[in-house]
PDB file of N, CA and C in Angstrom:
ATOM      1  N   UNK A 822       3.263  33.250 -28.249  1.00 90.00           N
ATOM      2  CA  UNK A 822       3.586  31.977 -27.636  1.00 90.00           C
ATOM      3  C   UNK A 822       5.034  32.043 -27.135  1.00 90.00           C
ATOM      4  N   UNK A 823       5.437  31.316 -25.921  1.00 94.00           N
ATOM      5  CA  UNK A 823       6.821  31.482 -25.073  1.00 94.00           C
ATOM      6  C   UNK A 823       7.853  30.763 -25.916  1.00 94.00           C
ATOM      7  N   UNK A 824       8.892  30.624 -25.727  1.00 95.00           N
ATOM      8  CA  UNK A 824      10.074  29.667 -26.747  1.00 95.00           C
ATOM      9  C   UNK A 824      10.207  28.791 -25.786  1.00 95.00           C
ATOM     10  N   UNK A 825       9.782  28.110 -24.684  1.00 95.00           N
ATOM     11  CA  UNK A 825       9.489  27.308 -23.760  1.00 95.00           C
ATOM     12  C   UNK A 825       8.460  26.462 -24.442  1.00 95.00           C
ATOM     13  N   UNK A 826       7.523  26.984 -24.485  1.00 95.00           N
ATOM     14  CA  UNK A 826       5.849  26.687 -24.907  1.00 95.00           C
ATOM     15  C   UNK A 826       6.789  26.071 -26.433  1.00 95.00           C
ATOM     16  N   UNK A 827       7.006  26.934 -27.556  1.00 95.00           N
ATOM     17  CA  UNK A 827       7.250  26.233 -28.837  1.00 95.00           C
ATOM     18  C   UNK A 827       8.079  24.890 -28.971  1.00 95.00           C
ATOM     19  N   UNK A 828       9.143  24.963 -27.726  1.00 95.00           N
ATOM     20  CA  UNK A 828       9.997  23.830 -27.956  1.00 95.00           C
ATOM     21  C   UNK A 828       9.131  22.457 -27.637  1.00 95.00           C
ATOM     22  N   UNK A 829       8.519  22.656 -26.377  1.00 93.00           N
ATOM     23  CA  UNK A 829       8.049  21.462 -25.886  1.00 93.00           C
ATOM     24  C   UNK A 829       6.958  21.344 -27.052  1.00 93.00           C
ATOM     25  N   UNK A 830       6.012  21.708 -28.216  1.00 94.00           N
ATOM     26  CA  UNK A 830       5.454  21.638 -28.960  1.00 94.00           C
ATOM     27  C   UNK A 830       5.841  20.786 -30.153  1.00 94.00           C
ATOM     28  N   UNK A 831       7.165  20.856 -30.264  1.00 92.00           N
ATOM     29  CA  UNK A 831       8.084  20.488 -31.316  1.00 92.00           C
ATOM     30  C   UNK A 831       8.376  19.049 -30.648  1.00 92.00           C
ATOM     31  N   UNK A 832       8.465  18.531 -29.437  1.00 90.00           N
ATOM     32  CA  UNK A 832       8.938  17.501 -29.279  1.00 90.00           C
ATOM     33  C   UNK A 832      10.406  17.665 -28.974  1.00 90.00           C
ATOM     34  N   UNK A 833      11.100  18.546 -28.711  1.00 92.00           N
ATOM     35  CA  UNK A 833      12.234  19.018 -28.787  1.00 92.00           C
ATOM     36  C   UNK A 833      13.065  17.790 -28.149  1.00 92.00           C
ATOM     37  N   UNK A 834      14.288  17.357 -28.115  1.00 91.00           N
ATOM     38  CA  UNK A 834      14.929  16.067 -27.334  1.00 91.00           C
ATOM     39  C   UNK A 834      16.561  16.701 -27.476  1.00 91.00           C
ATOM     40  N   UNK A 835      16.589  17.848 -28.285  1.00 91.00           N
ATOM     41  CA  UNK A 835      18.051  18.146 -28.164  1.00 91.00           C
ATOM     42  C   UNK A 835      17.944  19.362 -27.361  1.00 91.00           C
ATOM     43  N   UNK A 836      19.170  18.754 -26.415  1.00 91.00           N
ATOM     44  CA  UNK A 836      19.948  20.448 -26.145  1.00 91.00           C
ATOM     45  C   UNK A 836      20.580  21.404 -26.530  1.00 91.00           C
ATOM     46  N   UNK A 837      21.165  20.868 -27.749  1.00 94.00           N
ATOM     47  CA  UNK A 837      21.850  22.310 -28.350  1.00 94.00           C
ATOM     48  C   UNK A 837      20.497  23.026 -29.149  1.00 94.00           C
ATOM     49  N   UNK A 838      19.555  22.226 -29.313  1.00 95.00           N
ATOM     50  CA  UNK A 838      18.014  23.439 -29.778  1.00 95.00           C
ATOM     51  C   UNK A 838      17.832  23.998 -28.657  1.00 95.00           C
ATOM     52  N   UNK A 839      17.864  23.857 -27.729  1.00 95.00           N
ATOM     53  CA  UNK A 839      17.127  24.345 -26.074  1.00 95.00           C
ATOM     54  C   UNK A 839      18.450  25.543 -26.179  1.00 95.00           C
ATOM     55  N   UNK A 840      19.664  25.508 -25.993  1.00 95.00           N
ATOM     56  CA  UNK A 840      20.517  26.589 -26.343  1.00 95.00           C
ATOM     57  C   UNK A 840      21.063  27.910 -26.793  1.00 95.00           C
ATOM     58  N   UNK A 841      20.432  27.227 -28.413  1.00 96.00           N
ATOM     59  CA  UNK A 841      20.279  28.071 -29.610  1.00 96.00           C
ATOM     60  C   UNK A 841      19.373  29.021 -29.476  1.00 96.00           C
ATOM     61  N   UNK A 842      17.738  28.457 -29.198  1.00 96.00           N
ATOM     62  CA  UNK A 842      17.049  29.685 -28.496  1.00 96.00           C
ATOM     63  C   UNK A 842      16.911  30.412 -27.406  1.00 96.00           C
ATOM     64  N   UNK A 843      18.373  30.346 -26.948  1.00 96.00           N
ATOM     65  CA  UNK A 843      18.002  31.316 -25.660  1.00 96.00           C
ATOM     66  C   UNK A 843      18.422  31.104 -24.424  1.00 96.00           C
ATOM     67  N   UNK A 844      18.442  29.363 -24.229  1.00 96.00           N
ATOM     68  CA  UNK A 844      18.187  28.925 -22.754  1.00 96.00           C
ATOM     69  C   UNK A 844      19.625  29.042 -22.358  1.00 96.00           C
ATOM     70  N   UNK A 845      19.307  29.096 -20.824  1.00 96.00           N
ATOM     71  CA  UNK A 845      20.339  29.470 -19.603  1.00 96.00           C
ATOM     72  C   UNK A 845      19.955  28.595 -19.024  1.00 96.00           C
ATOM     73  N   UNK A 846      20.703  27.262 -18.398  1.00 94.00           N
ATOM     74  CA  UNK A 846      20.235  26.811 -17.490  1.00 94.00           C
ATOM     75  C   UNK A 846      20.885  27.233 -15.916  1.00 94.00           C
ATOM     76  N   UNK A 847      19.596  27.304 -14.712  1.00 91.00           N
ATOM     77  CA  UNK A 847      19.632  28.060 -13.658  1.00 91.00           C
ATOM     78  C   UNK A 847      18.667  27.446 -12.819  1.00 91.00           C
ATOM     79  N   UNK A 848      18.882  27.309 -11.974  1.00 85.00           N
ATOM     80  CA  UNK A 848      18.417  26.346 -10.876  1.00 85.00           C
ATOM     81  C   UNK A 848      17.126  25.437 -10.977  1.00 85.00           C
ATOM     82  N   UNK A 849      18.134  24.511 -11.948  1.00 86.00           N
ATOM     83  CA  UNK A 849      16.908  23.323 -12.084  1.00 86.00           C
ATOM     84  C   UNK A 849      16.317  23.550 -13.440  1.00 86.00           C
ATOM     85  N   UNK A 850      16.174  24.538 -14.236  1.00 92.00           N
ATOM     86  CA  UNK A 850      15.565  24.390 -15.543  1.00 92.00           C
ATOM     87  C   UNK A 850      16.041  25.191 -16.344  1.00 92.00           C
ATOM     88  N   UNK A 851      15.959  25.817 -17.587  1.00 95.00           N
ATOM     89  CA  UNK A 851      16.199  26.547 -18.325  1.00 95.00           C
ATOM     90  C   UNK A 851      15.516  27.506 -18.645  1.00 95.00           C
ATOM     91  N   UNK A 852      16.114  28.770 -18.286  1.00 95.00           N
ATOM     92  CA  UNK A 852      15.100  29.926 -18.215  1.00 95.00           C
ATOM     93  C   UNK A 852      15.285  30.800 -19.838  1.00 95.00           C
ATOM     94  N   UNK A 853      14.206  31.332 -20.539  1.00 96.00           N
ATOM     95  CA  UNK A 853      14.718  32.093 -21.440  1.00 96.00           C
ATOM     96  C   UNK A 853      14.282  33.426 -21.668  1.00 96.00           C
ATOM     97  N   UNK A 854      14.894  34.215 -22.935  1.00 96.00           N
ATOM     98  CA  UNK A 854      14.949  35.836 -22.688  1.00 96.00           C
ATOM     99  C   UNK A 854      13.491  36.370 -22.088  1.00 96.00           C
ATOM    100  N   UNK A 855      12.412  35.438 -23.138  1.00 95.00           N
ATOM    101  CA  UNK A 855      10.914  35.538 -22.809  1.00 95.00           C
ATOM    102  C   UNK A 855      10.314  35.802 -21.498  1.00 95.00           C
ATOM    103  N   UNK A 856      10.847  35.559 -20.605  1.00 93.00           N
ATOM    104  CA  UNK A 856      11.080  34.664 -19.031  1.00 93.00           C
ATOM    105  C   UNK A 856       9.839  33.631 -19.253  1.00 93.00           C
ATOM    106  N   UNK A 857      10.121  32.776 -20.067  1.00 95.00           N
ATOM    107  CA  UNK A 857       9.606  31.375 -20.058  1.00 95.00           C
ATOM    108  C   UNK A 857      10.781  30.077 -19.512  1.00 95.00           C
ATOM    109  N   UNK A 858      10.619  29.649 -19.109  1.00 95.00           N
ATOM    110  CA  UNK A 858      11.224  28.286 -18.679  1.00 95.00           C
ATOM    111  C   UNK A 858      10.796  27.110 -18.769  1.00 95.00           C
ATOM    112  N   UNK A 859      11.900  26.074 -18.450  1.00 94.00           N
ATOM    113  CA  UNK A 859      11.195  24.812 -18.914  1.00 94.00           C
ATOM    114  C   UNK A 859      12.087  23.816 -18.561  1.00 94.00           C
ATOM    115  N   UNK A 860      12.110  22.215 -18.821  1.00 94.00           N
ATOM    116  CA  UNK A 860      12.995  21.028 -18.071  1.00 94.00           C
ATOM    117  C   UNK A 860      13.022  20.085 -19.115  1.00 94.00           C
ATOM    118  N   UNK A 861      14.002  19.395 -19.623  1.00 93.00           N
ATOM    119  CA  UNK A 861      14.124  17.414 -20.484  1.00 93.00           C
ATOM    120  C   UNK A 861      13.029  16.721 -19.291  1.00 93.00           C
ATOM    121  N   UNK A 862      12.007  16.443 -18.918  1.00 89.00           N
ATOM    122  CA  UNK A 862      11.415  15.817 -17.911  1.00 89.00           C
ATOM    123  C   UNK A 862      10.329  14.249 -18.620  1.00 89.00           C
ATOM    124  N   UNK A 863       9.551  14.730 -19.613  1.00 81.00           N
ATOM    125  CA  UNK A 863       8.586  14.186 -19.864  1.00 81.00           C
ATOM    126  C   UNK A 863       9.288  13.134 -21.025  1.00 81.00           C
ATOM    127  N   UNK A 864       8.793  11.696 -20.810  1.00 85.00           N
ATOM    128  CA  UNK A 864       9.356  10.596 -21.509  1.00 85.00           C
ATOM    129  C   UNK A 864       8.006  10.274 -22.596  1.00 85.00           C
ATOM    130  N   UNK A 865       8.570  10.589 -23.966  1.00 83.00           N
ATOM    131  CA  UNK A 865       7.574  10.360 -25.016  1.00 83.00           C
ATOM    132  C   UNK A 865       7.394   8.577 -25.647  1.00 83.00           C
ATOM    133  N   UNK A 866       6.528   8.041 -25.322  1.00 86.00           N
ATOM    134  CA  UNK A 866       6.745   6.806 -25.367  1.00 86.00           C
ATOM    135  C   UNK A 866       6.042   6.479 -27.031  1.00 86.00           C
ATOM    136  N   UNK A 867       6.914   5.176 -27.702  1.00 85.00           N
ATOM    137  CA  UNK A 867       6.535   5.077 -29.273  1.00 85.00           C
ATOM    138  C   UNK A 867       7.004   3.947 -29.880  1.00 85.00           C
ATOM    139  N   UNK A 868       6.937   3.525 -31.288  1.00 88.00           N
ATOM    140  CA  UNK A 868       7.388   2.227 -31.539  1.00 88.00           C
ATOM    141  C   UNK A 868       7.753   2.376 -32.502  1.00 88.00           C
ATOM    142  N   UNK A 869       9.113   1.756 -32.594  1.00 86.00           N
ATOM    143  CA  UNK A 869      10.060   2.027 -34.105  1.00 86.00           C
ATOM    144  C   UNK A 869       9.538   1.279 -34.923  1.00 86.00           C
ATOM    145  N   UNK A 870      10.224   1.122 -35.811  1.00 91.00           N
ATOM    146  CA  UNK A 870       9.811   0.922 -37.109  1.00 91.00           C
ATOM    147  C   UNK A 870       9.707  -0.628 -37.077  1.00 91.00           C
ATOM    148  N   UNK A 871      10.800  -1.281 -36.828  1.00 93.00           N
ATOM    149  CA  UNK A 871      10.450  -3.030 -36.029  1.00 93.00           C
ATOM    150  C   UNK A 871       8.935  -3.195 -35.140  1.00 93.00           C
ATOM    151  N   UNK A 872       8.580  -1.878 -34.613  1.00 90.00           N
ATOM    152  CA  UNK A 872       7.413  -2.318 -33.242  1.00 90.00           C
ATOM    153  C   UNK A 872       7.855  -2.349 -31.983  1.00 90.00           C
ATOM    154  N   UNK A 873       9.554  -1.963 -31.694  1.00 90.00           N
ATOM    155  CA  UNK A 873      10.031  -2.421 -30.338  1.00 90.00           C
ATOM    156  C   UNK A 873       9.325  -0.931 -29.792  1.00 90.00           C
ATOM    157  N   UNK A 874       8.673  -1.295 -28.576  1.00 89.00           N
ATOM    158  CA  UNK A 874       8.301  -0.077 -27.675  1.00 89.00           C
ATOM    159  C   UNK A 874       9.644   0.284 -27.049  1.00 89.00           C
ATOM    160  N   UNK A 875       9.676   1.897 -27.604  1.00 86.00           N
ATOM    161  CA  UNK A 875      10.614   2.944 -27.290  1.00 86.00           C
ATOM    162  C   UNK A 875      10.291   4.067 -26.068  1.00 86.00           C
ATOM    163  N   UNK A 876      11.498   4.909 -25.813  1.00 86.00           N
ATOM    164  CA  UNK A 876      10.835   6.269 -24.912  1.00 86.00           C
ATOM    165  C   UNK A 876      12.077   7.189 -25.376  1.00 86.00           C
ATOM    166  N   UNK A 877      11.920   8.308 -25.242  1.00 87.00           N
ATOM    167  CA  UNK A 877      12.992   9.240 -25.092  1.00 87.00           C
ATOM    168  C   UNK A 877      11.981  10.387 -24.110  1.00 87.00           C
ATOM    169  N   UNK A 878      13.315  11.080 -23.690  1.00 92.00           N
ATOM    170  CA  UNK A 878      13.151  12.309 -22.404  1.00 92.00           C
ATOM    171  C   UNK A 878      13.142  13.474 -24.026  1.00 92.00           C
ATOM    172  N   UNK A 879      11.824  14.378 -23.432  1.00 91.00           N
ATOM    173  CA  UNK A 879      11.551  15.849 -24.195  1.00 91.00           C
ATOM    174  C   UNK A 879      11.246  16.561 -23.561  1.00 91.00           C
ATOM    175  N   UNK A 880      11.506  17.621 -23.881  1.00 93.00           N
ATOM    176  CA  UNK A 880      11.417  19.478 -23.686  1.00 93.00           C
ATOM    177  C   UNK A 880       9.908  19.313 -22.628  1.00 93.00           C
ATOM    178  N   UNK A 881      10.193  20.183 -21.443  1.00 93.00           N
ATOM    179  CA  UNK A 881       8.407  20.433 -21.186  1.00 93.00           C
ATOM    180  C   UNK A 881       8.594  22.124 -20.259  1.00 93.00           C
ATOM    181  N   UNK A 882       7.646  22.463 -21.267  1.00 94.00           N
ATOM    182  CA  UNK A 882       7.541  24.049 -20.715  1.00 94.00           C
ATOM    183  C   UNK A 882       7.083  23.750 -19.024  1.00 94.00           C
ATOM    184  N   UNK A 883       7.713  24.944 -18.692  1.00 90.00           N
ATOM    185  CA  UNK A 883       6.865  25.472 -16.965  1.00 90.00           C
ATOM    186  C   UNK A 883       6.425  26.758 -16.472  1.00 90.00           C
ATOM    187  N   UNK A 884       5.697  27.006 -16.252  1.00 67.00           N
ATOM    188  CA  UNK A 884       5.752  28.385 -15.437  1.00 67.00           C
ATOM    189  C   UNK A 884       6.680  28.517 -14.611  1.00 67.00           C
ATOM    190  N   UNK A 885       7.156  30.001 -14.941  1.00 52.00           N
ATOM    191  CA  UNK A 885       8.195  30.308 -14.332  1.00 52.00           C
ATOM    192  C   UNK A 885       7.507  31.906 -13.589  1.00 52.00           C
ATOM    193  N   UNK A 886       7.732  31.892 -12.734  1.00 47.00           N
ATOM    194  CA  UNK A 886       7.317  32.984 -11.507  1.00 47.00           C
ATOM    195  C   UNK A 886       8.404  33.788 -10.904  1.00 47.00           C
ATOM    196  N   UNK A 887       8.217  34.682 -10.263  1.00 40.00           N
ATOM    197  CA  UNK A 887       9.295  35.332  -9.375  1.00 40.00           C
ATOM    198  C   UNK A 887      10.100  36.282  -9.924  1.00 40.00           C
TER     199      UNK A 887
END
């Protein structure tokens, strides 16, 4: 499995995790040693502990080509 693929699995929302394993960011996403890549793009939507509907931006793998 890619370290692209694992982060976005994890729910990942930090960048210094996106970092730590690897990532370079380079035109537009973060490429890593794997040559997997990936973007903060996808907004995980949820409800705290009150019920207020929440979102945060997470990790989402991409194919990376070329």
């Amino acid at each position: 499995m890619s370290i692209a693929k694992i982060l976005e699995d994890r729910k990942t929302d930090n960048m210094a995790e996106v970092e730590c394993a690897g990532g370079v960011w380079r035109d537009g996403a973060f490429l890593f040693p794997d040559g997997s890549g990936g973007s903060f793009s996808r907004n995980e939507i949820y409800r705290d502990s009150k019920g207020v509907l929440r979102f945060h931006i997470v990790f989402v793998s991409s194919s990376v080509t070329g």
